Amino acid sequence: MKQYFGDSYVVFLRSMTLSLQNPIWVLVSIMQPILYLALFGPLLVQVAGVPGFPVGDSWQVFVPGILVQLAMFGSLFVGFGIVAEWRSGVIDRMLVSPASKNALITGRVMRDVIMLIVQSIILIGVAFLFGLRIGPGAIFASLVLVGLLGAAFSYFSYAAGLWLKSEDVLAPMINSIALPLMLLSGILLPMSLAPRWLQIVSDFNPIKHVVQALRSVFRGEYLNFETILGLFLALSVLSVAAIVGNLAIKSQAR
Amino acid sequence: MPEIGTMINVRGLKRSFKTPKGVIEAVKNISFEVKRREIVGFLGPNGAGKSTVLKMLCTLLRPSDGEASIAGFDLLRDAKQVRRHIGYVSQSGSTSPEARAGDEIVWHAQLYGIDRNEAKERGKHLFDVLDLEGQWEQKCGSLSGGQRRRLDIAMGLIHQPELIFLDEPSTGLDPQSRANLWDHIRKLREDFDTTIFLTTHYMDEADALCDRLLIIDHGEIVGRGEAKTLKSQVAGDNIKLTLRDNRDTQKAALCSESIAIAQPIISGNLVQIMVKDGAASLPKLAAALNEGGVEAIGIEVSQPTLNDVFLSLTGRSLRD
Ligand SMILES: Nc1ncnc2c1ncn2[C@@H]1O[C@H](COP(=O)(O)OP(=O)(O)OP(=O)(O)O)[C@@H](O)[C@H]1O
Ligand SMILES: [Mg+2]
């Protein structure tokens, strides 16, 4: 266990340093939340008057969706990085070391989550400039939910990268999974606007419940059914993802 | 039980791959031993199964069958101990192009539980030994091919393994860097008592570096021993004739049939003739060519090379 954390930390340190040494990566990571907000925001403010739109200030409804979108698109594509690292021999080199195999993934997920948290704080900060008002408790709770979800997506993406070992296969696969998940989560448009059958389908999408939990938290309601369900589902998805990620790295020595 | 001086002991190792086109038996049934402080090389053409064997011995691939003990530990039951005691330099490199060389080696050392300061000290020392002074701050991607290969080797040595596996150490380097790298590899044994197991498809590399060779083809070991012994087992010497054109090569091959001990090999405007004794055959060959009205523009007698060894073992040349 001690070795697992120690090794994870080394792997985290390595990937974080490599990321921060890349100025373009840093710039894009900072601009991404700002762009999302600046480009989608005004659109949503217009839609917010439509009947069936969830309760709450339009920013309180909209920012949670953008946060989840950030988590999805930031984390789902980290698999590309691991394909590149595998190709340059880094993964094999680490697998031949006595380091814990799970740590090789976990350390990278830690980097992704910390980056996502920083991006989320930037996003919430910019949203404040646009007029969002939420308390520190809500900020903390939303960062936890977003972090859990982001970690889950990272694990899945690394697993897919390690199994497929090809950017050309990875890209369409991620897109074909991310798009329906996103459309059926009420990120862009609330599912309460959707026809009945679509709402039922979307009930099976855990992401939707995490979005709803976030919206609930943003309204200042911390302990209702929605938040507890959202947190529970986020934890469950993360557990499954972590298992899948660990299986993927273990199955490298086949 | 392997004896004390045994570093690698492989028994009946096999590995097959399932592919859409069917099952590939990449490694068929391989057994060998390597002693402490030996430099042993796997010599074989592309696709012979060299990397597959190496990956199995480094715990990167599971054998389909067979067993092995590495540095005294069982490959399958004690994989983690095996990993602690070996270094592995893969055919495809080991570093991220964007990472600084010094950072990469220190992080790698930390995965072996070596603390940062110790890692830096060892890393800097290895950089000195491997002529990488001044490259510590360089990005791996900006190093020359030879420097990057030496960095790979330094990475593989950072935890001071007793045994290092080198997969095609000098592929892609220019002749001077190769000779330089060979010096470094030989020095590893002198300086650190390292046992070295390498693969190569270059016979000059095998000749220059290895105490002992295992010749591998189609997943099987077809010959083994010291390079000198292997060469002496090839009957006869080689005479290489250079001719003006194709018509002449055909004629020359015909003329030489009486003295050759194997079918002459024609490639381009060259004819290779295997004879029992080069010096004694030369006058006879000259007379035969004269009689046939063929004029050779070049003639060269050579002792057998490892390529001839490979040829006599498999009927094919190493280079095709
Ligand atoms: N993961 C794999 N899946 C399917 N086939 C494989 C795999 N790895 C190796 N092979 C096949 O096994 C055979 C041996 O490959 P290997 O890489 O061991 O050869 P090699 O001797 O190292 O060749 P080279 O000199 O080109 O490096 C080849 O036919 C190769 O196509
Ligand atoms: Mg190979």
Coordinates of C-alpha atoms and ligand atoms in Angstrom, one line a residue:
Chain A
M1 CA 0.0 0.0 0.0
K2 CA 2.8 2.4 1.0
Q3 CA 4.6 1.5 -2.2
Y4 CA 1.4 2.1 -4.2
F5 CA 1.1 5.6 -3.0
G6 CA 4.8 6.3 -3.3
D7 CA 4.9 5.0 -6.9
S8 CA 1.7 6.9 -7.8
Y9 CA 3.3 10.1 -6.5
V10 CA 6.4 9.6 -8.7
V11 CA 4.2 8.9 -11.7
F12 CA 2.0 11.9 -10.9
L13 CA 5.1 14.1 -10.4
R14 CA 6.5 13.0 -13.8
S15 CA 3.3 13.6 -15.8
M16 CA 2.5 16.8 -14.0
T17 CA 6.0 18.2 -14.7
L18 CA 5.9 17.2 -18.3
S19 CA 2.5 18.8 -18.7
L20 CA 3.5 22.1 -17.0
Q21 CA 6.6 22.2 -19.1
N22 CA 4.4 22.5 -22.2
P23 CA 3.2 26.1 -22.5
I24 CA 0.6 25.3 -25.1
W25 CA -1.0 22.7 -22.9
V26 CA -1.1 25.1 -20.0
L27 CA -2.6 27.9 -22.2
V28 CA -5.2 25.6 -23.7
S29 CA -6.2 24.2 -20.3
I30 CA -6.7 27.7 -19.0
M31 CA -8.6 29.0 -22.0
Q32 CA -10.9 26.0 -22.3
P33 CA -13.2 26.8 -19.4
I34 CA -13.2 30.5 -20.3
L35 CA -14.1 29.8 -23.9
Y36 CA -16.9 27.3 -22.9
L37 CA -18.4 29.9 -20.7
A38 CA -18.1 32.9 -23.0
L39 CA -19.4 31.0 -26.0
F40 CA -22.2 28.9 -24.6
G41 CA -23.3 31.2 -21.8
P42 CA -25.1 33.9 -23.7
L43 CA -27.0 31.2 -25.6
L44 CA -28.3 29.6 -22.5
V45 CA -29.3 32.8 -20.8
Q46 CA -31.8 33.2 -23.8
V47 CA -33.1 29.6 -23.4
A48 CA -33.6 30.0 -19.6
G49 CA -37.0 31.7 -20.0
V50 CA -38.5 28.6 -21.7
P51 CA -41.2 26.8 -19.7
G52 CA -39.9 23.5 -18.3
F53 CA -36.5 25.0 -17.6
P54 CA -35.2 23.8 -14.2
V55 CA -35.6 26.0 -11.2
G56 CA -32.8 28.3 -10.3
D57 CA -30.9 31.2 -11.7
S58 CA -29.8 30.5 -15.3
W59 CA -26.1 30.5 -14.3
Q60 CA -26.8 28.0 -11.5
V61 CA -28.3 25.7 -14.1
F62 CA -25.8 26.2 -16.8
V63 CA -22.4 26.2 -14.9
P64 CA -22.9 22.6 -13.6
G65 CA -23.4 21.4 -17.1
I66 CA -20.3 23.1 -18.3
L67 CA -18.3 21.7 -15.4
V68 CA -19.3 18.1 -16.3
Q69 CA -18.5 18.8 -19.9
L70 CA -15.1 20.0 -18.9
A71 CA -14.6 16.8 -16.9
M72 CA -15.7 14.7 -19.9
F73 CA -13.7 16.3 -22.6
G74 CA -10.7 17.1 -20.5
S75 CA -10.4 13.5 -19.2
L76 CA -11.8 11.3 -22.0
F77 CA -8.9 12.2 -24.3
V78 CA -6.0 11.5 -21.9
G79 CA -5.9 8.0 -23.5
F80 CA -4.1 9.6 -26.5
G81 CA -1.3 10.6 -24.2
I82 CA -0.8 7.0 -23.0
V83 CA -0.8 5.7 -26.5
A84 CA 2.0 8.1 -27.3
E85 CA 3.9 7.0 -24.2
W86 CA 3.4 3.4 -25.0
R87 CA 4.8 4.0 -28.5
S88 CA 7.9 5.7 -27.2
G89 CA 8.6 2.7 -24.9
V90 CA 7.9 4.5 -21.7
I91 CA 5.1 2.2 -20.6
D92 CA 7.1 -1.0 -21.1
R93 CA 10.0 0.6 -19.3
M94 CA 7.9 1.3 -16.3
L95 CA 6.2 -2.1 -16.4
V96 CA 9.7 -3.7 -16.2
S97 CA 10.4 -1.7 -13.0
P98 CA 9.2 -3.2 -9.7
A99 CA 6.7 -0.3 -9.3
S100 CA 3.1 -1.1 -8.5
K101 CA 1.3 -1.5 -11.8
N102 CA -1.8 0.2 -10.6
A103 CA 0.3 3.2 -9.6
L104 CA 1.3 3.7 -13.2
I105 CA -2.3 4.6 -14.0
T106 CA -3.3 6.2 -10.7
G107 CA -0.4 8.7 -10.8
R108 CA -1.6 9.8 -14.2
V109 CA -5.2 10.1 -13.1
M110 CA -4.1 12.2 -10.2
R111 CA -2.5 14.7 -12.6
D112 CA -5.7 14.8 -14.7
V113 CA -7.9 15.4 -11.6
I114 CA -5.8 18.1 -10.2
M115 CA -5.7 19.8 -13.6
L116 CA -9.5 19.5 -13.8
I117 CA -10.0 21.0 -10.4
V118 CA -7.8 24.0 -11.3
Q119 CA -9.9 24.4 -14.5
S120 CA -13.1 24.1 -12.6
I121 CA -12.0 26.8 -10.2
I122 CA -11.1 29.0 -13.1
L123 CA -14.5 28.3 -14.6
I124 CA -16.4 29.1 -11.5
G125 CA -14.4 32.2 -11.0
V126 CA -15.2 33.5 -14.5
A127 CA -18.8 32.5 -13.9
F128 CA -18.8 34.8 -10.9
L129 CA -17.8 37.6 -13.2
F130 CA -20.9 36.8 -15.4
G131 CA -23.2 36.8 -12.3
L132 CA -23.1 33.4 -10.7
R133 CA -23.6 33.5 -7.0
I134 CA -22.9 30.3 -4.9
G135 CA -21.4 29.7 -1.4
P136 CA -18.1 28.2 -0.5
G137 CA -19.8 24.9 0.5
A138 CA -21.4 24.6 -3.0
I139 CA -18.0 25.3 -4.6
F140 CA -16.4 22.6 -2.5
A141 CA -19.1 20.0 -3.1
S142 CA -19.1 20.6 -6.8
L143 CA -15.3 20.2 -7.0
V144 CA -15.6 16.9 -5.3
L145 CA -18.3 15.7 -7.7
V146 CA -16.5 16.9 -10.8
G147 CA -13.2 15.4 -9.5
L148 CA -14.8 12.0 -9.0
L149 CA -16.3 12.1 -12.5
G150 CA -13.1 13.3 -14.1
A151 CA -11.1 10.5 -12.4
A152 CA -13.6 8.0 -13.7
F153 CA -13.3 9.3 -17.3
S154 CA -9.5 9.3 -17.1
Y155 CA -9.4 5.7 -15.9
F156 CA -11.7 4.7 -18.8
S157 CA -9.7 6.6 -21.3
Y158 CA -6.3 5.1 -20.2
A159 CA -7.9 1.7 -20.3
A160 CA -9.1 2.2 -23.8
G161 CA -5.7 3.6 -24.9
L162 CA -3.9 0.7 -23.4
W163 CA -6.2 -1.8 -25.0
L164 CA -6.5 -0.2 -28.5
K165 CA -2.9 1.2 -28.8
S166 CA -4.0 3.3 -31.7
E167 CA -5.1 6.9 -31.9
D168 CA -7.0 6.2 -35.1
V169 CA -9.3 3.7 -33.3
L170 CA -9.4 5.6 -30.0
A171 CA -10.8 8.8 -31.5
P172 CA -14.0 7.5 -33.1
M173 CA -14.6 5.2 -30.1
I174 CA -14.4 8.1 -27.6
N175 CA -16.6 10.3 -29.8
S176 CA -19.2 7.6 -30.2
I177 CA -19.4 7.1 -26.4
A178 CA -19.1 10.7 -25.3
L179 CA -21.6 12.3 -27.6
P180 CA -24.7 10.2 -26.6
L181 CA -23.6 10.4 -22.9
M182 CA -23.4 14.1 -23.2
L183 CA -26.7 14.6 -25.1
L184 CA -28.5 12.4 -22.6
S185 CA -27.1 14.1 -19.6
G186 CA -28.9 17.4 -19.9
I187 CA -25.6 19.3 -20.0
L188 CA -26.5 21.6 -22.9
L189 CA -30.3 21.5 -22.7
P190 CA -32.1 20.3 -19.6
M191 CA -33.7 16.8 -20.0
S192 CA -36.9 18.3 -18.6
L193 CA -37.4 19.8 -22.0
A194 CA -37.2 16.4 -23.7
P195 CA -40.1 14.1 -24.7
R196 CA -41.1 11.4 -22.2
W197 CA -39.3 8.4 -23.8
L198 CA -36.0 10.3 -24.0
Q199 CA -36.3 11.3 -20.4
I200 CA -36.7 7.6 -19.5
V201 CA -33.6 6.7 -21.5
S202 CA -31.6 9.5 -19.9
D203 CA -32.5 8.2 -16.5
F204 CA -30.1 5.3 -17.1
N205 CA -27.3 7.7 -17.7
P206 CA -25.4 8.2 -14.5
I207 CA -23.9 11.5 -15.8
K208 CA -27.3 13.0 -15.9
H209 CA -27.7 12.4 -12.2
V210 CA -24.4 13.9 -11.4
V211 CA -25.3 17.0 -13.3
Q212 CA -28.6 17.1 -11.4
A213 CA -26.7 16.7 -8.1
L214 CA -24.4 19.6 -9.1
R215 CA -27.4 21.8 -9.9
S216 CA -28.9 20.9 -6.6
V217 CA -25.7 21.8 -4.8
F218 CA -25.5 25.1 -6.7
R219 CA -29.0 26.0 -5.4
G220 CA -27.6 25.4 -1.9
E221 CA -29.5 22.1 -1.4
Y222 CA -26.8 19.7 -0.1
L223 CA -28.7 16.8 1.4
N224 CA -31.6 15.8 -0.8
F225 CA -32.2 12.7 -2.9
E226 CA -30.6 14.2 -6.0
T227 CA -27.3 15.0 -4.4
I228 CA -27.0 11.7 -2.6
L229 CA -27.9 9.8 -5.7
G230 CA -25.4 11.8 -7.8
L231 CA -22.6 11.3 -5.3
F232 CA -23.4 7.6 -5.0
L233 CA -23.4 7.2 -8.8
A234 CA -20.2 9.2 -9.2
L235 CA -18.5 7.0 -6.7
S236 CA -19.8 3.8 -8.3
V237 CA -18.7 4.9 -11.8
L238 CA -15.3 5.8 -10.4
S239 CA -15.0 2.3 -8.8
V240 CA -15.8 0.5 -12.0
A241 CA -13.5 2.8 -13.9
A242 CA -10.6 2.2 -11.5
I243 CA -11.1 -1.6 -11.8
V244 CA -11.2 -1.4 -15.5
G245 CA -8.1 0.8 -15.6
N246 CA -6.2 -1.5 -13.3
L247 CA -7.2 -4.5 -15.4
A248 CA -6.0 -2.8 -18.5
I249 CA -2.5 -2.1 -17.1
K250 CA -2.2 -5.6 -15.6
S251 CA -3.2 -7.2 -18.9
Q252 CA -0.3 -5.5 -20.6
A253 CA 1.9 -8.5 -19.7
R254 CA -0.1 -11.0 -21.7
Chain B
M1 CA 18.6 -26.6 -9.7
P2 CA 20.8 -24.2 -11.8
E3 CA 24.3 -23.8 -10.5
I4 CA 25.4 -20.8 -8.6
G5 CA 27.1 -19.0 -11.5
T6 CA 24.0 -19.2 -13.6
M7 CA 22.3 -15.9 -14.4
I8 CA 19.6 -17.0 -16.9
N9 CA 18.3 -20.5 -17.2
V10 CA 15.6 -21.0 -19.8
R11 CA 13.8 -24.4 -20.3
G12 CA 11.4 -25.1 -23.2
L13 CA 10.2 -21.5 -23.6
K14 CA 7.4 -21.1 -26.1
R15 CA 5.2 -18.2 -27.2
S16 CA 2.5 -18.0 -29.8
F17 CA 0.3 -15.1 -30.8
K18 CA -3.3 -15.3 -32.0
T19 CA -3.9 -13.0 -34.9
P20 CA -6.8 -12.7 -37.3
K21 CA -4.7 -14.6 -39.9
G22 CA -4.1 -17.5 -37.5
V23 CA -1.7 -18.5 -34.8
I24 CA 1.9 -17.3 -35.1
E25 CA 4.4 -19.5 -33.2
A26 CA 6.9 -16.7 -32.6
V27 CA 9.1 -18.8 -30.1
K28 CA 8.9 -22.5 -30.6
N29 CA 10.9 -24.3 -27.9
I30 CA 13.9 -22.5 -26.6
S31 CA 16.3 -23.6 -23.9
F32 CA 19.6 -22.0 -22.9
E33 CA 21.8 -20.8 -20.0
V34 CA 23.8 -17.7 -19.4
K35 CA 26.5 -17.5 -16.8
R36 CA 27.3 -14.6 -14.5
R37 CA 29.4 -12.0 -16.2
E38 CA 28.9 -13.4 -19.7
I39 CA 28.0 -11.3 -22.7
V40 CA 25.7 -13.5 -24.8
G41 CA 24.0 -12.5 -28.0
F42 CA 20.9 -13.6 -29.8
L43 CA 21.7 -13.4 -33.5
G44 CA 18.9 -13.8 -36.0
P45 CA 17.1 -12.0 -38.9
N46 CA 14.0 -9.8 -38.5
G47 CA 11.0 -11.7 -37.1
A48 CA 13.2 -14.5 -35.7
G49 CA 11.6 -14.1 -32.3
K50 CA 14.4 -12.3 -30.5
S51 CA 12.4 -9.5 -29.0
T52 CA 9.6 -11.9 -28.0
V53 CA 12.1 -14.0 -26.0
L54 CA 13.5 -10.9 -24.4
K55 CA 10.1 -9.6 -23.4
M56 CA 9.2 -12.9 -21.8
L57 CA 12.4 -12.9 -19.8
C58 CA 11.7 -9.3 -18.7
T59 CA 8.1 -10.2 -17.5
L60 CA 6.5 -8.1 -20.3
L61 CA 5.0 -11.1 -22.0
R62 CA 3.7 -14.3 -20.5
P63 CA 5.2 -17.5 -22.0
S64 CA 2.8 -19.9 -23.6
D65 CA 4.8 -22.7 -22.1
G66 CA 8.2 -23.4 -20.5
E67 CA 10.0 -22.0 -17.5
A68 CA 12.9 -19.8 -16.7
S69 CA 14.9 -18.5 -13.7
I70 CA 16.5 -15.1 -13.9
A71 CA 19.1 -14.1 -11.4
G72 CA 18.0 -17.0 -9.2
F73 CA 14.3 -16.1 -9.2
D74 CA 11.5 -18.0 -11.0
L75 CA 10.2 -15.9 -13.9
L76 CA 6.5 -16.8 -13.3
R77 CA 6.2 -17.2 -9.5
D78 CA 8.6 -14.4 -8.5
A79 CA 8.2 -11.8 -11.3
K80 CA 8.6 -8.8 -8.9
Q81 CA 12.0 -10.1 -7.7
V82 CA 13.0 -10.7 -11.3
R83 CA 12.1 -7.1 -12.1
R84 CA 14.2 -5.8 -9.2
H85 CA 17.3 -7.6 -10.5
I86 CA 17.2 -6.9 -14.2
G87 CA 17.5 -3.9 -16.5
Y88 CA 15.8 -3.8 -19.9
V89 CA 16.5 -1.6 -22.8
S90 CA 13.8 -2.2 -25.4
Q91 CA 14.1 -2.0 -29.1
S92 CA 11.8 1.1 -29.2
G93 CA 13.4 3.3 -26.6
S94 CA 12.3 4.3 -23.1
T95 CA 11.9 8.1 -22.8
S96 CA 9.4 10.7 -23.6
P97 CA 10.7 13.1 -26.2
E98 CA 9.4 16.1 -24.2
A99 CA 11.1 15.1 -21.0
R100 CA 14.5 16.3 -19.9
A101 CA 17.0 13.5 -19.8
G102 CA 18.1 14.1 -16.2
D103 CA 14.5 14.3 -15.0
E104 CA 13.5 11.1 -16.8
I105 CA 16.4 9.0 -15.2
V106 CA 15.7 10.4 -11.7
W107 CA 12.0 9.6 -11.9
H108 CA 12.8 6.1 -13.3
A109 CA 15.2 5.5 -10.3
Q110 CA 12.4 6.6 -7.9
L111 CA 10.2 3.8 -9.3
Y112 CA 12.9 1.5 -7.9
G113 CA 12.6 3.1 -4.5
I114 CA 15.9 5.0 -4.9
D115 CA 15.6 8.5 -3.3
R116 CA 16.0 11.6 -5.4
N117 CA 19.5 12.7 -4.2
E118 CA 20.9 9.2 -4.6
A119 CA 19.2 9.0 -8.0
K120 CA 20.8 12.2 -9.2
E121 CA 24.2 11.1 -8.0
R122 CA 24.0 7.8 -9.8
G123 CA 22.4 9.3 -12.9
K124 CA 25.1 11.9 -13.2
H125 CA 27.8 9.2 -12.8
L126 CA 26.2 7.1 -15.5
F127 CA 25.9 10.1 -17.8
D128 CA 29.7 10.5 -17.3
V129 CA 30.4 6.9 -17.9
L130 CA 28.3 6.8 -21.1
D131 CA 29.6 10.1 -22.5
L132 CA 26.4 12.0 -21.9
E133 CA 27.9 14.9 -19.9
G134 CA 26.1 18.1 -20.6
Q135 CA 22.9 16.3 -21.7
W136 CA 21.3 16.3 -18.3
E137 CA 19.1 19.3 -19.0
Q138 CA 18.4 18.4 -22.7
K139 CA 15.1 17.1 -23.8
C140 CA 15.3 13.5 -24.8
G141 CA 13.7 14.3 -28.2
S142 CA 16.6 16.7 -29.0
L143 CA 19.4 14.1 -28.4
S144 CA 21.1 12.4 -31.3
G145 CA 20.2 8.8 -32.0
G146 CA 23.4 7.6 -30.4
Q147 CA 23.0 9.8 -27.4
R148 CA 19.4 8.6 -26.9
R149 CA 20.5 5.0 -27.2
R150 CA 23.1 5.6 -24.5
L151 CA 20.4 7.3 -22.4
D152 CA 18.2 4.2 -22.7
I153 CA 21.1 2.2 -21.5
A154 CA 21.7 4.5 -18.6
M155 CA 18.0 4.3 -17.7
G156 CA 18.3 0.5 -17.7
L157 CA 21.4 0.6 -15.4
I158 CA 20.2 3.2 -12.8
H159 CA 19.3 0.5 -10.2
Q160 CA 22.6 -1.3 -10.7
P161 CA 21.1 -4.5 -12.0
E162 CA 23.2 -7.7 -12.1
L163 CA 21.8 -8.5 -15.5
I164 CA 20.8 -6.2 -18.4
F165 CA 18.8 -7.1 -21.5
L166 CA 19.6 -5.0 -24.6
D167 CA 17.3 -5.3 -27.5
E168 CA 19.1 -4.3 -30.7
P169 CA 21.4 -1.8 -28.9
S170 CA 22.9 -0.2 -32.0
T171 CA 20.2 -0.3 -34.6
G172 CA 19.9 2.9 -36.5
L173 CA 23.3 4.3 -35.5
D174 CA 26.1 5.3 -37.8
P175 CA 29.3 3.1 -37.8
Q176 CA 31.3 5.3 -35.5
S177 CA 28.6 5.6 -32.9
R178 CA 28.1 1.8 -33.1
A179 CA 31.7 1.1 -32.4
N180 CA 31.6 3.7 -29.6
L181 CA 28.5 2.0 -28.1
W182 CA 30.2 -1.4 -28.2
D183 CA 33.0 0.0 -26.1
H184 CA 30.5 1.3 -23.6
I185 CA 28.7 -2.1 -23.4
R186 CA 32.0 -4.0 -22.9
K187 CA 32.9 -1.6 -20.1
L188 CA 29.7 -2.3 -18.3
R189 CA 31.1 -5.7 -17.4
E190 CA 34.4 -4.4 -16.4
D191 CA 33.0 -1.5 -14.3
F192 CA 29.9 -3.0 -12.8
D193 CA 30.3 -6.8 -13.3
T194 CA 27.0 -6.7 -15.3
T195 CA 25.9 -9.8 -17.1
I196 CA 24.7 -8.8 -20.6
F197 CA 22.2 -10.4 -22.8
L198 CA 21.6 -8.7 -26.1
T199 CA 19.9 -9.3 -29.4
T200 CA 21.1 -8.2 -32.8
H201 CA 20.7 -8.9 -36.5
Y202 CA 24.2 -7.5 -37.3
M203 CA 26.9 -10.1 -37.5
D204 CA 29.6 -7.5 -36.9
E205 CA 27.9 -6.6 -33.6
A206 CA 27.7 -10.2 -32.6
D207 CA 31.3 -10.7 -33.5
A208 CA 32.5 -7.6 -31.7
L209 CA 30.6 -7.9 -28.5
C210 CA 29.6 -11.4 -27.6
D211 CA 31.5 -14.2 -25.7
R212 CA 28.9 -16.6 -27.0
L213 CA 26.1 -16.6 -29.5
L214 CA 22.7 -18.2 -29.8
I215 CA 21.6 -18.2 -33.4
I216 CA 17.9 -18.0 -33.7
D217 CA 15.7 -18.4 -36.7
H218 CA 11.9 -18.9 -36.9
G219 CA 11.6 -19.1 -33.2
E220 CA 14.2 -21.8 -32.7
I221 CA 17.8 -21.8 -31.7
V222 CA 19.6 -23.3 -34.7
G223 CA 23.2 -22.9 -33.5
R224 CA 25.1 -21.9 -30.4
G225 CA 28.7 -21.3 -29.3
E226 CA 31.6 -18.9 -29.6
A227 CA 31.7 -17.0 -32.9
K228 CA 35.1 -18.5 -33.6
T229 CA 33.9 -22.1 -33.1
L230 CA 30.8 -21.5 -35.1
K231 CA 32.8 -20.2 -38.0
S232 CA 35.3 -23.0 -37.9
Q233 CA 32.4 -25.4 -38.2
V234 CA 31.5 -24.0 -41.5
A235 CA 33.4 -26.1 -44.0
G236 CA 35.6 -24.1 -46.2
D237 CA 36.3 -20.6 -47.4
N238 CA 34.5 -18.2 -49.6
I239 CA 35.7 -16.9 -53.0
K240 CA 33.9 -13.9 -54.3
L241 CA 34.2 -13.1 -58.0
T242 CA 33.2 -9.8 -59.4
L243 CA 32.3 -9.9 -63.1
R244 CA 31.3 -7.5 -65.9
D245 CA 27.8 -8.6 -66.6
N246 CA 25.1 -11.3 -66.1
R247 CA 26.2 -13.5 -68.9
D248 CA 29.6 -13.7 -67.3
T249 CA 28.2 -14.5 -63.9
Q250 CA 26.3 -17.5 -65.4
K251 CA 29.4 -18.8 -67.1
A252 CA 31.6 -18.2 -64.1
A253 CA 29.2 -20.2 -61.9
L254 CA 29.4 -23.1 -64.4
C255 CA 33.2 -23.0 -64.6
S256 CA 33.5 -23.1 -60.8
E257 CA 31.2 -26.0 -60.2
S258 CA 34.1 -28.5 -60.4
I259 CA 35.9 -27.0 -57.4
A260 CA 33.0 -25.7 -55.4
I261 CA 31.6 -27.7 -52.4
A262 CA 28.2 -26.0 -52.6
Q263 CA 26.0 -24.5 -55.3
P264 CA 27.6 -21.1 -56.2
I265 CA 25.4 -18.1 -55.2
I266 CA 24.9 -15.4 -57.8
S267 CA 23.8 -11.9 -56.7
G268 CA 24.0 -9.1 -59.2
N269 CA 27.4 -9.2 -60.8
L270 CA 28.9 -11.2 -57.9
V271 CA 29.4 -14.9 -57.7
Q272 CA 30.1 -16.5 -54.3
I273 CA 31.8 -19.8 -54.4
M274 CA 32.3 -22.0 -51.3
V275 CA 35.6 -24.0 -51.5
K276 CA 37.4 -26.4 -49.2
D277 CA 40.6 -24.4 -49.0
G278 CA 40.7 -20.9 -50.4
A279 CA 44.4 -20.6 -51.1
A280 CA 44.7 -24.0 -52.9
S281 CA 41.5 -23.5 -55.0
L282 CA 42.4 -20.1 -56.3
P283 CA 44.8 -21.3 -59.1
K284 CA 42.4 -24.0 -60.2
L285 CA 39.5 -21.5 -60.3
A286 CA 41.7 -19.1 -62.4
A287 CA 42.5 -21.9 -64.8
A288 CA 38.8 -22.9 -65.1
L289 CA 37.7 -19.4 -65.8
N290 CA 40.4 -18.9 -68.4
E291 CA 39.3 -22.1 -70.1
G292 CA 35.7 -20.9 -70.1
G293 CA 36.7 -17.5 -71.6
V294 CA 35.4 -15.5 -68.6
E295 CA 37.4 -12.6 -67.3
A296 CA 36.8 -11.7 -63.6
I297 CA 37.4 -8.0 -62.7
G298 CA 37.7 -8.8 -59.0
I299 CA 38.5 -11.8 -56.9
E300 CA 38.5 -12.0 -53.2
V301 CA 39.1 -14.9 -50.8
S302 CA 37.6 -14.7 -47.3
Q303 CA 37.3 -16.8 -44.2
P304 CA 33.7 -17.7 -43.2
T305 CA 31.7 -15.0 -41.6
L306 CA 28.7 -15.4 -39.2
N307 CA 26.6 -14.9 -42.3
D308 CA 28.1 -18.0 -43.7
V309 CA 27.4 -19.8 -40.5
F310 CA 23.8 -18.7 -40.7
L311 CA 23.7 -19.7 -44.3
S312 CA 25.0 -23.2 -43.6
L313 CA 22.5 -23.6 -40.7
T314 CA 19.4 -22.3 -42.4
G315 CA 20.1 -22.2 -46.2
R316 CA 19.4 -18.5 -46.1
S317 CA 21.4 -15.3 -45.7
L318 CA 21.0 -13.2 -42.6
R319 CA 20.4 -10.2 -44.7
D320 CA 17.3 -11.2 -46.5
Ligands
LIG1 N1 2.1 -8.8 -30.2 C1 2.2 -9.6 -31.3 N2 1.1 -10.0 -32.0 C2 1.3 -10.8 -33.0 N3 2.4 -11.2 -33.6 C3 3.6 -10.8 -33.0 C4 3.5 -10.0 -31.8 N4 4.8 -9.7 -31.4 C5 5.6 -10.4 -32.3 N5 4.9 -11.1 -33.2 C6 5.4 -11.9 -34.3 O1 6.3 -12.8 -33.8 C7 7.4 -12.9 -34.6 C8 8.7 -12.6 -33.9 O2 8.7 -11.2 -33.6 P1 9.9 -10.6 -32.8 O3 9.6 -9.1 -32.6 O4 10.2 -11.4 -31.6 O5 11.1 -10.7 -33.8 P2 12.6 -10.1 -33.7 O6 13.5 -11.3 -33.9 O7 12.8 -9.3 -32.5 O8 12.7 -9.2 -35.0 P3 13.4 -7.8 -35.3 O9 14.8 -8.1 -35.6 O10 12.6 -7.3 -36.5 O11 13.2 -7.0 -34.1 C9 7.2 -12.0 -35.8 O12 6.6 -12.8 -36.8 C10 6.1 -11.1 -35.3 O13 5.3 -10.7 -36.4
MG2 MG 13.1 -7.3 -32.2

